[in-house]
Amino acid sequence: MKTVRLDLSHSPYDIHIGQGLLQRVELIVPLLPQKQVAIVSNETVAPLYLEKLRASLEGAGVCCHSIVLPDGEQYKTWETLNLIFDGLLANRCERKTTLIALGGGVIGDMTGFAAAVYQRGAPFIQIPTTLLAQVDSSVGGKTAINHPLGKNMIGAFYQPRLVLADLDTLNTLPDREFSAGLAEVIKYGLIDDFEFFEWLESNIERLMSRDSEALAHAIERCCRNKARVVAQDEKETAGVRELLNLGHTFGHAIEAGLGYGAWLHGEAVAAGMMLAAHASHELGQIDDESVARIKALLTKAALPVAAPDLGLARYRELMAGDKKVESGRIRYILMRELGQCYAGELPLDVLEKTLKTGCDR
Amino acid sequence: MKTVRLDLSHSPYDIHIGQGLLQRVELIVPLLPQKQVAIVSNETVAPLYLEKLRASLEGAGVCCHSIVLPDGEQYKTWETLNLIFDGLLANRCERKTTLIALGGGVIGDMTGFAAAVYQRGAPFIQIPTTLLAQVDSSVGGKTAINHPLGKNMIGAFYQPRLVLADLDTLNTLPDREFSAGLAEVIKYGLIDDFEFFEWLESNIERLMSRDSEALAHAIERCCRNKARVVAQDEKETAGVRELLNLGHTFGHAIEAGLGYGAWLHGEAVAAGMMLAAHASHELGQIDDESVARIKALLTKAALPVAAPDLGLARYRELMAGDKKVESGRIRYILMRELGQCYAGELPLDVLEKTLKTGCDR
């Protein structure tokens, strides 16, 4: 088992990465202020892992309630969030009852947000069961739900007390979701870790065959990278954390433009990172070879490398609604060189050329 | 103008109390990170003060959006909260757009919660227009909405950047709401400020006639008392802040039992404080005379001194769902002596006698 420590001012916590962690209740129980938990999961993950987790917790004398939600990004809404509150209140859960998120990014984001606001803040533990959630959404305390007019528009910064990334849960992950997780893995190489990008180029086949050792290394590296950034800029005010949005300004537009759930978040981010690469190339910052290397790696990870052709006007409209907009100006994460990103703006003509080059037609 | 400074670790802010503050934009403008605000008000307050506030802000070059909600505790729900998000997103409000709550406790609680979670946290200013909001709900950063199974069950601790308590707005307040505000004023005397309790006994007639000088004194005193408590225990973890709930365990049960909106919050708190007095008397802690003095003061403030007769079982059921419940035990704020409260539990037989004595029948 590897452990990454998140050193945040108020609420430091550990991310444990390894096999068989669902049964390691001794990692969980000492952190519960009350021997009562509510496990929030979805209809896909619950049949696979809920009973295993519940049995190990109940074996340690913990009273477990469970709340099972429908599965999918399209359910990351007020209405589904309310199902969590209904379940908590119907079971008389108190503000010291710990909420455990058992599932992917959507379950983590919604359960974290529910914990942030239930009785103004209940304890929260995350057990991410997808690669994407293990490398990305379980680190950093961003929780949220979507609004019809924008993704993750309603949310909170709220840190878990513990994250358990059990590698065994990745074995049941469908190929498409596994690849979507690799998009966020590759993102960390591109942001500011060229060495890791090269390691990924050499090990992408091992990762695609879900080799545990390679996976553990990649997940740990991503968590360490993200932990470093989050510790510097917990609430995204210092401009550092912004870099984690590589591929996300375009990506969120793709997700919203096609309707949530049509493309997986990681797929949209992959196509968004390619657009960021094309834009950076257009600006004369990265060369043809770099663009080709990014494209090759994403392709080996079975990810889309062309964005859907929504048209310039629609892309602009969708991106103008993004949280990263400041005083009406859209902020993009761009590449200074391969493995080195920065935040900046894009002139309209560059955006137009980027979409011409990078969109499927 | 009097000013009370809230010295909270991360986010100190000022409460200004005085006349004509709605026009004093120089107090607001320097605190705006962006010259854009969204004013949230309700159908009762908006016609009286929204245009005045908007005109003064626009005169200072601030772009103002406004969102007008229906009026009443029964609208403190997800559905109404969503109207705020709809308005913010439709107007492309960014995360640096400041939300201004112009109204009473419900508007303050909902706007504060909306600000806490809009794009994971937008700046927030409060302009409370009721006595209750000026002395209580605008101090301390508690924001929330109700759930059908419990009051203020979903919320956040989120501090405003500024509170403007404009005494002029109290002139239009209906008598019943003014009295409801006095319940919270009297609460501060009872918790730990006997000197203030005696001042209230001598000045209740001046307050009832809405004498500005007396009002300014009372509001400032309440804010200072609450500020002291909140600074010691911002997130209600140290047991100090709990005392502010005097009358609220019973009061919330009354509100929920009768259906939100039937009794005003302050009315329920007044009846709840009387029940707390009866319980403390039953426990042999305060004498007949103290109970009579509390009753007399509440009566002069035109507040109810008898609780509705919901029955022992229903009271217990309603109180068991309260946020203050810990490991299934209901916590009450009780009186050690007149002007000195503590938090504790109530034996069932004492509760039964208390309800017999204190309920209307």
mmCIF file of C-alpha atoms in Angstrom, chain B:
data_model
loop_
_atom_site.group_PDB
_atom_site.id
_atom_site.type_symbol
_atom_site.label_atom_id
_atom_site.label_comp_id
_atom_site.label_asym_id
_atom_site.label_seq_id
_atom_site.Cartn_x
_atom_site.Cartn_y
_atom_site.Cartn_z
ATOM 1 C CA MET B 1 -23.491 55.009 12.873
ATOM 2 C CA LYS B 2 -22.226 52.307 15.234
ATOM 3 C CA THR B 3 -19.894 49.569 14.054
ATOM 4 C CA VAL B 4 -19.377 46.071 15.454
ATOM 5 C CA ARG B 5 -16.316 44.234 14.172
ATOM 6 C CA LEU B 6 -16.514 40.467 13.783
ATOM 7 C CA ASP B 7 -13.024 39.106 14.352
ATOM 8 C CA LEU B 8 -13.112 35.739 12.688
ATOM 9 C CA SER B 9 -9.919 33.922 11.840
ATOM 10 C CA HIS B 10 -10.181 34.043 8.060
ATOM 11 C CA SER B 11 -12.738 36.631 7.302
ATOM 12 C CA PRO B 12 -13.198 39.558 9.668
ATOM 13 C CA TYR B 13 -16.030 41.900 8.728
ATOM 14 C CA ASP B 14 -17.982 44.916 9.972
ATOM 15 C CA ILE B 15 -21.605 45.306 10.976
ATOM 16 C CA HIS B 16 -22.683 48.927 10.590
ATOM 17 C CA ILE B 17 -25.837 50.007 12.438
ATOM 18 C CA GLY B 18 -27.536 53.333 11.725
ATOM 19 C CA GLN B 19 -29.980 55.353 9.673
ATOM 20 C CA GLY B 20 -29.776 55.991 5.921
ATOM 21 C CA LEU B 21 -27.242 53.234 5.280
ATOM 22 C CA LEU B 22 -28.894 52.054 2.048
ATOM 23 C CA GLN B 23 -27.540 55.166 0.356
ATOM 24 C CA ARG B 24 -24.043 54.876 1.834
ATOM 25 C CA VAL B 25 -22.511 53.063 -1.161
ATOM 26 C CA GLU B 26 -19.028 54.128 -0.106
ATOM 27 C CA LEU B 27 -19.341 51.408 2.552
ATOM 28 C CA ILE B 28 -20.067 48.774 -0.093
ATOM 29 C CA VAL B 29 -18.120 49.613 -3.224
ATOM 30 C CA PRO B 30 -14.559 49.172 -1.862
ATOM 31 C CA LEU B 31 -15.439 45.595 -0.871
ATOM 32 C CA LEU B 32 -16.558 44.474 -4.344
ATOM 33 C CA PRO B 33 -13.922 42.405 -6.195
ATOM 34 C CA GLN B 34 -15.779 43.209 -9.412
ATOM 35 C CA LYS B 35 -18.190 46.077 -10.111
ATOM 36 C CA GLN B 36 -21.059 43.650 -10.525
ATOM 37 C CA VAL B 37 -23.620 42.586 -7.937
ATOM 38 C CA ALA B 38 -26.761 40.477 -7.818
ATOM 39 C CA ILE B 39 -29.302 41.806 -5.325
ATOM 40 C CA VAL B 40 -31.561 39.085 -3.946
ATOM 41 C CA SER B 41 -34.779 40.284 -2.300
ATOM 42 C CA ASN B 42 -38.397 39.249 -1.902
ATOM 43 C CA GLU B 43 -41.749 40.478 -3.169
ATOM 44 C CA THR B 44 -42.437 42.414 0.037
ATOM 45 C CA VAL B 45 -39.091 44.162 0.503
ATOM 46 C CA ALA B 46 -38.178 44.750 -3.145
ATOM 47 C CA PRO B 47 -40.916 47.358 -3.828
ATOM 48 C CA LEU B 48 -39.812 49.285 -0.716
ATOM 49 C CA TYR B 49 -36.015 49.329 -0.990
ATOM 50 C CA LEU B 50 -34.640 47.602 -4.073
ATOM 51 C CA GLU B 51 -34.751 50.634 -6.370
ATOM 52 C CA LYS B 52 -33.166 52.871 -3.727
ATOM 53 C CA LEU B 53 -30.259 50.468 -3.295
ATOM 54 C CA ARG B 54 -29.914 49.865 -7.021
ATOM 55 C CA ALA B 55 -29.885 53.573 -7.765
ATOM 56 C CA SER B 56 -27.145 54.270 -5.248
ATOM 57 C CA LEU B 57 -25.008 51.388 -6.528
ATOM 58 C CA GLU B 58 -25.518 52.256 -10.192
ATOM 59 C CA GLY B 59 -24.609 55.825 -9.358
ATOM 60 C CA ALA B 60 -21.240 54.436 -8.264
ATOM 61 C CA GLY B 61 -20.831 52.545 -11.544
ATOM 62 C CA VAL B 62 -21.836 49.124 -10.253
ATOM 63 C CA CYS B 63 -23.743 46.831 -12.628
ATOM 64 C CA CYS B 64 -26.770 45.469 -10.725
ATOM 65 C CA HIS B 65 -28.827 42.375 -11.427
ATOM 66 C CA SER B 66 -31.818 41.652 -9.248
ATOM 67 C CA ILE B 67 -33.561 38.451 -8.260
ATOM 68 C CA VAL B 68 -36.913 38.745 -6.482
ATOM 69 C CA LEU B 69 -38.192 35.687 -4.608
ATOM 70 C CA PRO B 70 -41.584 34.947 -3.053
ATOM 71 C CA ASP B 71 -41.806 35.986 0.627
ATOM 72 C CA GLY B 72 -42.047 33.549 3.509
ATOM 73 C CA GLU B 73 -40.390 30.747 5.479
ATOM 74 C CA GLN B 74 -42.309 28.205 3.392
ATOM 75 C CA TYR B 75 -40.177 29.277 0.399
ATOM 76 C CA LYS B 76 -36.863 28.529 2.120
ATOM 77 C CA THR B 77 -36.472 25.471 -0.096
ATOM 78 C CA TRP B 78 -34.348 23.934 -2.839
ATOM 79 C CA GLU B 79 -36.845 25.121 -5.415
ATOM 80 C CA THR B 80 -36.550 28.778 -4.419
ATOM 81 C CA LEU B 81 -32.785 28.503 -3.991
ATOM 82 C CA ASN B 82 -32.648 27.290 -7.563
ATOM 83 C CA LEU B 83 -34.363 30.499 -8.664
ATOM 84 C CA ILE B 84 -31.285 32.337 -7.360
ATOM 85 C CA PHE B 85 -28.943 30.078 -9.355
ATOM 86 C CA ASP B 86 -31.134 30.427 -12.439
ATOM 87 C CA GLY B 87 -30.968 34.210 -12.124
ATOM 88 C CA LEU B 88 -27.213 34.260 -11.539
ATOM 89 C CA LEU B 89 -26.469 31.962 -14.458
ATOM 90 C CA ALA B 90 -28.922 33.617 -16.830
ATOM 91 C CA ASN B 91 -27.145 36.906 -16.113
ATOM 92 C CA ARG B 92 -23.720 35.290 -16.542
ATOM 93 C CA CYS B 93 -22.751 36.183 -13.000
ATOM 94 C CA GLU B 94 -19.192 35.090 -12.278
ATOM 95 C CA ARG B 95 -17.639 33.820 -9.103
ATOM 96 C CA LYS B 96 -16.420 37.308 -8.279
ATOM 97 C CA THR B 97 -19.904 38.790 -8.603
ATOM 98 C CA THR B 98 -21.090 39.836 -5.141
ATOM 99 C CA LEU B 99 -24.459 38.574 -3.909
ATOM 100 C CA ILE B 100 -26.330 41.132 -1.785
ATOM 101 C CA ALA B 101 -29.141 39.879 0.449
ATOM 102 C CA LEU B 102 -31.769 42.599 0.885
ATOM 103 C CA GLY B 103 -34.458 41.331 3.229
ATOM 104 C CA GLY B 104 -35.110 39.421 6.422
ATOM 105 C CA GLY B 105 -33.774 36.181 7.811
ATOM 106 C CA VAL B 106 -35.078 33.943 5.040
ATOM 107 C CA ILE B 107 -33.532 36.090 2.304
ATOM 108 C CA GLY B 108 -30.281 36.308 4.265
ATOM 109 C CA ASP B 109 -30.100 32.570 4.919
ATOM 110 C CA MET B 110 -30.900 31.625 1.344
ATOM 111 C CA THR B 111 -28.710 34.247 -0.324
ATOM 112 C CA GLY B 112 -25.842 33.374 2.011
ATOM 113 C CA PHE B 113 -26.186 29.713 1.177
ATOM 114 C CA ALA B 114 -26.442 30.487 -2.536
ATOM 115 C CA ALA B 115 -23.233 32.564 -2.251
ATOM 116 C CA ALA B 116 -21.507 29.767 -0.314
ATOM 117 C CA VAL B 117 -22.095 27.262 -3.091
ATOM 118 C CA TYR B 118 -22.375 29.329 -6.299
ATOM 119 C CA GLN B 119 -19.305 28.329 -8.255
ATOM 120 C CA ARG B 120 -18.002 27.022 -4.905
ATOM 121 C CA GLY B 121 -18.131 30.417 -3.234
ATOM 122 C CA ALA B 122 -18.980 33.978 -4.296
ATOM 123 C CA PRO B 123 -18.657 37.162 -2.188
ATOM 124 C CA PHE B 124 -21.660 38.040 -0.057
ATOM 125 C CA ILE B 125 -23.023 41.193 1.618
ATOM 126 C CA GLN B 126 -26.042 41.350 3.906
ATOM 127 C CA ILE B 127 -28.530 44.183 4.224
ATOM 128 C CA PRO B 128 -31.014 42.845 6.795
ATOM 129 C CA THR B 129 -34.333 44.698 6.779
ATOM 130 C CA THR B 130 -36.027 43.058 9.762
ATOM 131 C CA LEU B 131 -35.178 43.366 13.432
ATOM 132 C CA LEU B 132 -34.693 39.622 13.721
ATOM 133 C CA ALA B 133 -32.216 39.562 10.871
ATOM 134 C CA GLN B 134 -30.388 42.623 12.164
ATOM 135 C CA VAL B 135 -29.802 41.192 15.617
ATOM 136 C CA ASP B 136 -29.448 37.555 14.841
ATOM 137 C CA SER B 137 -29.388 35.916 11.468
ATOM 138 C CA SER B 138 -26.983 38.418 9.906
ATOM 139 C CA VAL B 139 -24.294 37.732 12.504
ATOM 140 C CA GLY B 140 -22.353 34.527 12.560
ATOM 141 C CA GLY B 141 -22.368 33.130 9.056
ATOM 142 C CA LYS B 142 -25.018 30.466 9.447
ATOM 143 C CA THR B 143 -26.785 29.983 6.148
ATOM 144 C CA ALA B 144 -29.307 27.305 5.255
ATOM 145 C CA ILE B 145 -32.503 26.133 3.634
ATOM 146 C CA ASN B 146 -35.161 23.875 5.119
ATOM 147 C CA HIS B 147 -35.948 20.265 4.235
ATOM 148 C CA PRO B 148 -39.452 18.817 4.675
ATOM 149 C CA LEU B 149 -37.974 16.699 7.491
ATOM 150 C CA GLY B 150 -36.223 19.540 9.333
ATOM 151 C CA LYS B 151 -35.441 23.215 9.517
ATOM 152 C CA ASN B 152 -32.075 24.540 8.323
ATOM 153 C CA MET B 153 -30.941 21.004 7.581
ATOM 154 C CA ILE B 154 -29.006 21.944 4.440
ATOM 155 C CA GLY B 155 -26.578 24.808 4.712
ATOM 156 C CA ALA B 156 -23.092 26.148 5.278
ATOM 157 C CA PHE B 157 -21.053 28.344 7.570
ATOM 158 C CA TYR B 158 -20.279 31.265 5.285
ATOM 159 C CA GLN B 159 -19.358 34.769 6.375
ATOM 160 C CA PRO B 160 -20.508 37.960 4.653
ATOM 161 C CA ARG B 161 -18.002 40.687 3.785
ATOM 162 C CA LEU B 162 -20.212 43.352 5.319
ATOM 163 C CA VAL B 163 -23.522 43.772 7.120
ATOM 164 C CA LEU B 164 -25.508 47.003 6.847
ATOM 165 C CA ALA B 165 -28.299 47.260 9.434
ATOM 166 C CA ASP B 166 -30.274 50.277 8.261
ATOM 167 C CA LEU B 167 -32.665 51.312 11.038
ATOM 168 C CA ASP B 168 -34.904 53.124 8.535
ATOM 169 C CA THR B 169 -35.995 49.777 7.100
ATOM 170 C CA LEU B 170 -37.560 48.855 10.447
ATOM 171 C CA ASN B 171 -40.173 51.599 10.020
ATOM 172 C CA THR B 172 -42.029 49.556 7.426
ATOM 173 C CA LEU B 173 -41.861 46.302 9.383
ATOM 174 C CA PRO B 174 -45.317 44.919 10.386
ATOM 175 C CA ASP B 175 -45.873 44.840 14.169
ATOM 176 C CA ARG B 176 -45.974 41.089 14.303
ATOM 177 C CA GLU B 177 -42.556 40.751 12.638
ATOM 178 C CA PHE B 178 -41.113 43.499 14.807
ATOM 179 C CA SER B 179 -42.180 41.585 17.903
ATOM 180 C CA ALA B 180 -40.724 38.388 16.497
ATOM 181 C CA GLY B 181 -37.400 40.210 16.258
ATOM 182 C CA LEU B 182 -37.675 41.285 19.883
ATOM 183 C CA ALA B 183 -37.784 37.598 20.859
ATOM 184 C CA GLU B 184 -34.194 37.219 19.671
ATOM 185 C CA VAL B 185 -33.244 40.494 21.384
ATOM 186 C CA ILE B 186 -34.604 39.210 24.689
ATOM 187 C CA LYS B 187 -32.779 35.922 24.090
ATOM 188 C CA TYR B 188 -29.419 37.708 24.386
ATOM 189 C CA GLY B 189 -30.408 39.086 27.768
ATOM 190 C CA LEU B 190 -31.363 35.622 28.967
ATOM 191 C CA ILE B 191 -28.308 33.749 27.680
ATOM 192 C CA ASP B 192 -25.607 35.566 29.639
ATOM 193 C CA ASP B 193 -26.325 39.291 29.891
ATOM 194 C CA PHE B 194 -28.504 40.003 32.903
ATOM 195 C CA GLU B 195 -27.640 43.707 32.770
ATOM 196 C CA PHE B 196 -29.118 43.837 29.260
ATOM 197 C CA PHE B 197 -32.183 41.893 30.439
ATOM 198 C CA GLU B 198 -32.805 44.589 33.051
ATOM 199 C CA TRP B 199 -32.231 47.325 30.454
ATOM 200 C CA LEU B 200 -34.867 45.615 28.300
ATOM 201 C CA GLU B 201 -37.343 45.530 31.191
ATOM 202 C CA SER B 202 -36.904 49.307 31.560
ATOM 203 C CA ASN B 203 -36.911 50.114 27.851
ATOM 204 C CA ILE B 204 -39.359 47.702 26.277
ATOM 205 C CA GLU B 205 -41.902 50.492 25.697
ATOM 206 C CA ARG B 206 -39.319 52.644 23.875
ATOM 207 C CA LEU B 207 -38.415 49.654 21.724
ATOM 208 C CA MET B 208 -42.064 48.891 20.983
ATOM 209 C CA SER B 209 -42.494 52.482 19.776
ATOM 210 C CA ARG B 210 -39.426 51.936 17.550
ATOM 211 C CA ASP B 211 -37.341 54.666 19.107
ATOM 212 C CA SER B 212 -34.189 54.804 16.965
ATOM 213 C CA GLU B 213 -31.812 55.423 19.817
ATOM 214 C CA ALA B 214 -33.125 52.512 21.872
ATOM 215 C CA LEU B 215 -33.128 50.281 18.798
ATOM 216 C CA ALA B 216 -29.566 51.171 17.886
ATOM 217 C CA HIS B 217 -28.466 50.356 21.434
ATOM 218 C CA ALA B 218 -30.286 47.019 21.517
ATOM 219 C CA ILE B 219 -29.106 45.932 18.068
ATOM 220 C CA GLU B 220 -25.514 46.837 18.836
ATOM 221 C CA ARG B 221 -25.632 44.987 22.169
ATOM 222 C CA CYS B 222 -27.057 41.839 20.567
ATOM 223 C CA CYS B 223 -24.523 41.938 17.757
ATOM 224 C CA ARG B 224 -21.649 42.376 20.229
ATOM 225 C CA ASN B 225 -22.919 39.487 22.329
ATOM 226 C CA LYS B 226 -23.313 37.240 19.349
ATOM 227 C CA ALA B 227 -19.989 38.346 17.846
ATOM 228 C CA ARG B 228 -18.203 37.383 21.058
ATOM 229 C CA VAL B 229 -19.746 33.914 21.009
ATOM 230 C CA VAL B 230 -19.192 33.337 17.298
ATOM 231 C CA ALA B 231 -15.557 34.439 17.482
ATOM 232 C CA GLN B 232 -15.012 31.785 20.151
ATOM 233 C CA ASP B 233 -16.760 29.024 18.254
ATOM 234 C CA GLU B 234 -17.214 29.814 14.572
ATOM 235 C CA LYS B 235 -18.382 26.361 13.503
ATOM 236 C CA GLU B 236 -20.309 25.337 16.592
ATOM 237 C CA THR B 237 -17.796 22.703 17.633
ATOM 238 C CA ALA B 238 -16.690 24.034 21.027
ATOM 239 C CA GLY B 239 -20.085 23.964 22.734
ATOM 240 C CA VAL B 240 -20.076 27.716 23.305
ATOM 241 C CA ARG B 241 -22.159 28.683 20.319
ATOM 242 C CA GLU B 242 -24.786 26.158 21.339
ATOM 243 C CA LEU B 243 -26.148 28.626 23.888
ATOM 244 C CA LEU B 244 -27.420 30.818 21.064
ATOM 245 C CA ASN B 245 -29.990 28.095 20.508
ATOM 246 C CA LEU B 246 -31.938 29.085 23.621
ATOM 247 C CA GLY B 247 -35.609 28.547 22.792
ATOM 248 C CA HIS B 248 -34.689 26.964 19.463
ATOM 249 C CA THR B 249 -34.942 23.226 20.196
ATOM 250 C CA PHE B 250 -38.569 23.751 21.269
ATOM 251 C CA GLY B 251 -38.998 26.564 18.765
ATOM 252 C CA HIS B 252 -37.979 24.500 15.743
ATOM 253 C CA ALA B 253 -40.349 21.745 16.867
ATOM 254 C CA ILE B 254 -43.168 24.295 17.077
ATOM 255 C CA GLU B 255 -42.405 25.659 13.606
ATOM 256 C CA ALA B 256 -42.177 22.204 12.029
ATOM 257 C CA GLY B 257 -45.160 20.871 13.983
ATOM 258 C CA LEU B 258 -47.460 23.686 12.922
ATOM 259 C CA GLY B 259 -46.026 23.824 9.385
ATOM 260 C CA TYR B 260 -43.430 26.412 8.438
ATOM 261 C CA GLY B 261 -44.893 29.876 8.160
ATOM 262 C CA ALA B 262 -47.806 29.388 10.588
ATOM 263 C CA TRP B 263 -45.849 30.935 13.432
ATOM 264 C CA LEU B 264 -42.994 33.324 12.780
ATOM 265 C CA HIS B 265 -39.580 32.024 13.829
ATOM 266 C CA GLY B 266 -39.307 34.627 16.587
ATOM 267 C CA GLU B 267 -42.741 33.724 17.926
ATOM 268 C CA ALA B 268 -41.750 30.067 18.139
ATOM 269 C CA VAL B 269 -38.504 31.055 19.858
ATOM 270 C CA ALA B 270 -40.423 33.150 22.409
ATOM 271 C CA ALA B 271 -42.677 30.210 23.273
ATOM 272 C CA GLY B 272 -39.584 27.973 23.253
ATOM 273 C CA MET B 273 -37.806 30.258 25.731
ATOM 274 C CA MET B 274 -40.842 30.102 28.001
ATOM 275 C CA LEU B 275 -40.687 26.290 27.842
ATOM 276 C CA ALA B 276 -36.966 26.444 28.667
ATOM 277 C CA ALA B 277 -37.849 28.683 31.643
ATOM 278 C CA HIS B 278 -40.546 26.266 32.833
ATOM 279 C CA ALA B 279 -38.147 23.314 32.464
ATOM 280 C CA SER B 280 -35.439 25.140 34.406
ATOM 281 C CA HIS B 281 -37.976 26.008 37.083
ATOM 282 C CA GLU B 282 -39.055 22.367 37.175
ATOM 283 C CA LEU B 283 -35.396 21.407 37.704
ATOM 284 C CA GLY B 284 -35.324 23.787 40.659
ATOM 285 C CA GLN B 285 -32.878 26.181 39.026
ATOM 286 C CA ILE B 286 -34.868 29.372 38.601
ATOM 287 C CA ASP B 287 -37.610 30.643 40.888
ATOM 288 C CA ASP B 288 -41.216 31.689 40.288
ATOM 289 C CA GLU B 289 -40.265 35.335 40.119
ATOM 290 C CA SER B 290 -37.736 34.776 37.338
ATOM 291 C CA VAL B 291 -40.297 32.860 35.293
ATOM 292 C CA ALA B 292 -42.763 35.693 35.851
ATOM 293 C CA ARG B 293 -40.261 38.352 34.780
ATOM 294 C CA ILE B 294 -39.489 36.506 31.518
ATOM 295 C CA LYS B 295 -43.202 36.071 30.876
ATOM 296 C CA ALA B 296 -43.904 39.732 31.569
ATOM 297 C CA LEU B 297 -41.181 40.951 29.249
ATOM 298 C CA LEU B 298 -42.261 38.652 26.402
ATOM 299 C CA THR B 299 -45.875 39.724 26.947
ATOM 300 C CA LYS B 300 -44.947 43.419 26.750
ATOM 301 C CA ALA B 301 -43.172 42.580 23.493
ATOM 302 C CA ALA B 302 -46.499 41.141 22.233
ATOM 303 C CA LEU B 303 -45.039 37.668 21.950
ATOM 304 C CA PRO B 304 -46.701 34.304 22.668
ATOM 305 C CA VAL B 305 -45.845 32.868 26.088
ATOM 306 C CA ALA B 306 -47.699 29.558 25.707
ATOM 307 C CA ALA B 307 -46.588 26.891 23.250
ATOM 308 C CA PRO B 308 -49.053 25.060 21.014
ATOM 309 C CA ASP B 309 -50.166 21.736 22.476
ATOM 310 C CA LEU B 310 -48.647 19.248 20.033
ATOM 311 C CA GLY B 311 -48.470 16.520 22.672
ATOM 312 C CA LEU B 312 -45.418 14.953 24.327
ATOM 313 C CA ALA B 313 -44.889 12.272 21.680
ATOM 314 C CA ARG B 314 -44.995 14.725 18.776
ATOM 315 C CA TYR B 315 -42.648 17.191 20.513
ATOM 316 C CA ARG B 316 -40.155 14.396 21.169
ATOM 317 C CA GLU B 317 -40.374 13.145 17.620
ATOM 318 C CA LEU B 318 -39.858 16.621 16.184
ATOM 319 C CA MET B 319 -36.988 17.434 18.533
ATOM 320 C CA ALA B 320 -35.244 14.111 17.854
ATOM 321 C CA GLY B 321 -34.705 15.284 14.282
ATOM 322 C CA ASP B 322 -32.933 18.461 15.385
ATOM 323 C CA LYS B 323 -29.335 19.187 14.341
ATOM 324 C CA LYS B 324 -28.404 19.548 18.010
ATOM 325 C CA VAL B 325 -29.116 15.886 18.684
ATOM 326 C CA GLU B 326 -25.951 13.962 19.542
ATOM 327 C CA SER B 327 -25.906 10.174 19.685
ATOM 328 C CA GLY B 328 -29.695 10.239 19.905
ATOM 329 C CA ARG B 329 -29.809 12.552 22.958
ATOM 330 C CA ILE B 330 -31.645 15.844 22.618
ATOM 331 C CA ARG B 331 -29.696 18.878 23.888
ATOM 332 C CA TYR B 332 -31.615 21.737 25.519
ATOM 333 C CA ILE B 333 -30.467 25.198 26.478
ATOM 334 C CA LEU B 334 -31.605 25.728 30.057
ATOM 335 C CA MET B 335 -31.361 28.469 32.672
ATOM 336 C CA ARG B 336 -29.103 28.160 35.668
ATOM 337 C CA GLU B 337 -30.391 31.510 36.851
ATOM 338 C CA LEU B 338 -32.037 34.521 35.243
ATOM 339 C CA GLY B 339 -29.504 35.746 32.658
ATOM 340 C CA GLN B 340 -27.293 32.651 32.732
ATOM 341 C CA CYS B 341 -27.873 29.659 30.434
ATOM 342 C CA TYR B 342 -26.174 26.281 29.939
ATOM 343 C CA ALA B 343 -26.616 23.291 27.607
ATOM 344 C CA GLY B 344 -27.903 20.016 28.987
ATOM 345 C CA GLU B 345 -30.451 17.270 28.789
ATOM 346 C CA LEU B 346 -33.965 16.923 30.190
ATOM 347 C CA PRO B 347 -35.318 13.792 31.900
ATOM 348 C CA LEU B 348 -38.526 12.597 30.266
ATOM 349 C CA ASP B 349 -40.696 13.327 33.298
ATOM 350 C CA VAL B 350 -39.429 16.904 33.467
ATOM 351 C CA LEU B 351 -40.165 17.344 29.775
ATOM 352 C CA GLU B 352 -43.661 16.026 30.329
ATOM 353 C CA LYS B 353 -44.333 18.423 33.208
ATOM 354 C CA THR B 354 -42.802 21.294 31.254
ATOM 355 C CA LEU B 355 -45.159 20.743 28.338
ATOM 356 C CA LYS B 356 -48.121 20.457 30.730
ATOM 357 C CA THR B 357 -47.251 23.791 32.302
ATOM 358 C CA GLY B 358 -46.153 25.600 29.163
ATOM 359 C CA CYS B 359 -48.572 24.526 26.465
ATOM 360 C CA ASP B 360 -51.758 26.237 25.527
ATOM 361 C CA ARG B 361 -54.753 24.087 26.255
#
